[in-house]
Amino acid sequence: MQGYTVPLSPRGIANLAPAPPWHYAGTVVGVEFFTTPAAAAATLPEGLTPDPDSAGRGVAMFVDWQYSSTGQEYLDPARAQYREFLVSLDARHHDTPVAWCPYIYVDNDSAMARGWVQGFPKKFGAVHQTRAYSVGGPGTPVLGAGGQFAATASAAGQRIAEARITLAQPVPDPAALMNRPLVNLRHFPRLAAGQHDKPAVHELVMAVLDDVAVSDAWAGIADLAFFPAHGEELADLAVQRTGRGFHFDLAYTVTDLKTLADHSS
Amino acid sequence: MQGYTVPLSPRGIANLAPAPPWHYAGTVVGVEFFTTPAAAAATLPEGLTPDPDSAGRGVAMFVDWQYSSTGQEYLDPARAQYREFLVSLDARHHDTPVAWCPYIYVDNDSAMARGWVQGFPKKFGAVHQTRAYSVGGPGTPVLGAGGQFAATASAAGQRIAEARITLAQPVPDPAALMNRPLVNLRHFPRLAAGQHDKPAVHELVMAVLDDVAVSDAWAGIADLAFFPAHGEELADLAVQRTGRGFHFDLAYTVTDLKTLADHSS
Amino acid sequence: MQGYTVPLSPRGIANLAPAPPWHYAGTVVGVEFFTTPAAAAATLPEGLTPDPDSAGRGVAMFVDWQYSSTGQEYLDPARAQYREFLVSLDARHHDTPVAWCPYIYVDNDSAMARGWVQGFPKKFGAVHQTRAYSVGGPGTPVLGAGGQFAATASAAGQRIAEARITLAQPVPDPAALMNRPLVNLRHFPRLAAGQHDKPAVHELVMAVLDDVAVSDAWAGIADLAFFPAHGEELADLAVQRTGRGFHFDLAYTVTDLKTLADHSS
Amino acid sequence: MQGYTVPLSPRGIANLAPAPPWHYAGTVVGVEFFTTPAAAAATLPEGLTPDPDSAGRGVAMFVDWQYSSTGQEYLDPARAQYREFLVSLDARHHDTPVAWCPYIYVDNDSAMARGWVQGFPKKFGAVHQTRAYSVGGPGTPVLGAGGQFAATASAAGQRIAEARITLAQPVPDPAALMNRPLVNLRHFPRLAAGQHDKPAVHELVMAVLDDVAVSDAWAGIADLAFFPAHGEELADLAVQRTGRGFHFDLAYTVTDLKTLADHSS
């Protein structure tokens, strides 16, 4: 049997995701926000603590992604493209400032499978963001000063997040947009009776992103709201105020993952 | 009651589409193709004849669209964005070379409603095209020489079209890409017994596109295939050979329509 | 060119809907509700007036439908099945008590096309209802006393309606569930400049339903809520109180339509 | 942090699936088929061998499911309902006849998460089956002799399976329909560099189904076809001939799983 994720199969082409490298290119609408320190802290797994320098700070990101491995997978766009909404919250792993991802939504099963392997707790969602077209005209914002972009996310037919940004100036130091390493929790439960609370996999992990590139980065003002929904806890991270909004293109490659603590049982 | 399309409503904001202007910006993957003159001719409505200079020639276009009216509708991207696949076939209206659209698919109800009003015979479909990101890297083709883009369309869970292009050179005269006016058939049937074959609306119409703009136009080689599917006749336009492939951004505004012949009963 | 709705085509099988008869079978979760008389009256088209005996009364219906014409279309379930949410409001056409449908949502393009032809102002939505399975067990409610059923509807990723019913007793007179004829507004606009407010079709019509059958009809208590959403006016019909809830199977055939008033221009 | 699957969260309601029990009720369209023994054998994981008594025999099942845990989850039908297509192949675990599931598709993220935990290699798909309504009429087949039902499955906009059955007689021994225990492969890879071929979880497991109930079971003749598709290997199990077709309602509860062999590394 061949393959990396399920389903393993005779020829190894049916699996949801092949073994890395996983290459990504995407367009990001991002909003810096602040929730209560208590709400943010309540989401942290064992091993992470609030960041005393930025308690309650988070980033909401809406991304129009395209994925490829070594086979020009982007030439199968029905599978290679997906839309994603995630929130990250500032935290610390020992003394290291990190970003913790409590909630993330995608509209594609291959992205969900890769995400689970990375420790991203992906659920399905419907995600959209305004797009800038180079051709101009009243059907598109400009990717520049004054350009307005909105983004929305829904889960199970319920709107859970809405954002809007108005661009003001280029970002002088785009690399700073990705300066906190992402920490996730790889978690895969057992189903055997008596072991439902003894997960087969329960590892605190740090993402390893290679060849990170950012282009066309603009910043400006932003609005953001999270909405209550059945089966969701995102709105518990009530937005107290927003910081800056961002718009940029992002690329990176994933081939590795660093385990910070392994609590698998 | 207010509104332009259904549903008419007290405040006029529930309608699928407001009255024009309708502004569009989109990214196009297009492929010139040739089917048999007989297959192309069989799709023509009364009032159009085959173009003797290009019998059997057509264009398949996959478009990632964004729409807006006067209210910055692009800030509601869950409604304003949609994906479209259409074929057009060369024809003549009297002596005028035109493009006739027999089949078109979109993934958005507002686009379907606007399309019907324009005479586009829109059905629902799932449409995807490879996207170029400025950030570069192995997750994206370059928008330039050597860049490869694929596009696919499906209806009711059945793949109906696949295209692939490899860009070679910029298009020297981008305006020529849109040089044939589109002719559609506005058609809306009656349901009263005995009148099922006496449509309330049956008009041959010519699209009026204002402020047409094309940018970033590249051409190259192309592959294209149409596949048989239950409830579809697209594959009857069997692709005999392909011409050039195109990639460009397109914008225009719709506020008007020209009636060529009105056979409404 | 053959076909009934668009697209007309050489073989007449690509059209979204063939000419009638259109046969339907469905399972209905229904809730009787009362909004303010003013809110209900505001939705009425010219030709209808509030029903003085039941001002503000309406019915919300969620239906899991299956459709067929003369070709056993139910053997193509990916196209023949769809889910629908609609509200109707009591009204009068002259002295005749009727039900007026201001808003309706489906998840299928063929259903949308047939609906437009009938005058139903259909938009796309995501609709779900609890289902009763004969096999029993904790995964299903009983179709009988004490059985609980919920239903939800969403538009563009926004929840617009939620209902819940608890069955108490069989409906003694099931035919009474469908005793008000449905009145719709067939409406199809013009696009030519200067004629955007002169619709090509604008007819007040009364549905003609043949061979209406109701089975397994139960009634009970009900909850219902409508929620505000961008681009929707449903929540303007704020639910003041609910009446009875219903669960039944419904079948009928459509081959005709009665025009009450033709304001087409 | 509370919850069973990801995402773990402060209140434990955001997770894709709570800890068992997981109760199911569903309607099944099933087709017995025979592929080549070699094609079937090629899909078997280590620990399973072909069944010498029925080499190449399989069952294709299309199921309209409803799920609930202990909280009447069926009252959130947008999450609780889903459609599934799976194939199972006869095999042996030592001397025990079992059914091995190489491929399975669902349209719901909670079902995908539960499936992975059970070892079902679920991907996303669009699945539909003809439904029988008690109300009768030309819009529905009868659930009885002569009733015809079709089912289809698609992945990434590509049709991968179509089935059709015509019912002939009740099944005398419905329990026999579920007489082979299902064997799955729980598999969850590592992402750390150098460990991509050392899965964190790789266990051969046998499903434990409690309170299995079957009702309304009918059998008849059947057709079945699998179609090639990008990124799928289902069609390698080419259908040589079909056996009987089935239609029945099915219920069971999942709270446990039996590990047959643990190759986790």
Coordinates of C-alpha atoms in Angstrom, one line a residue, chain A residues 132-137 140, chain B residues 143 215-216 249:
Chain A
A132 CA -8.0 42.9 -6.5
Y133 CA -7.7 42.6 -10.3
S134 CA -4.9 44.4 -12.1
V135 CA -7.4 45.5 -14.9
G136 CA -9.0 48.0 -12.6
G137 CA -12.5 49.5 -13.0
T140 CA -12.4 45.8 -8.1
Chain B
L143 CA 2.2 34.9 -15.3
S215 CA -4.8 43.7 -19.1
D216 CA -1.9 41.2 -18.7
D249 CA -7.7 40.1 -17.0

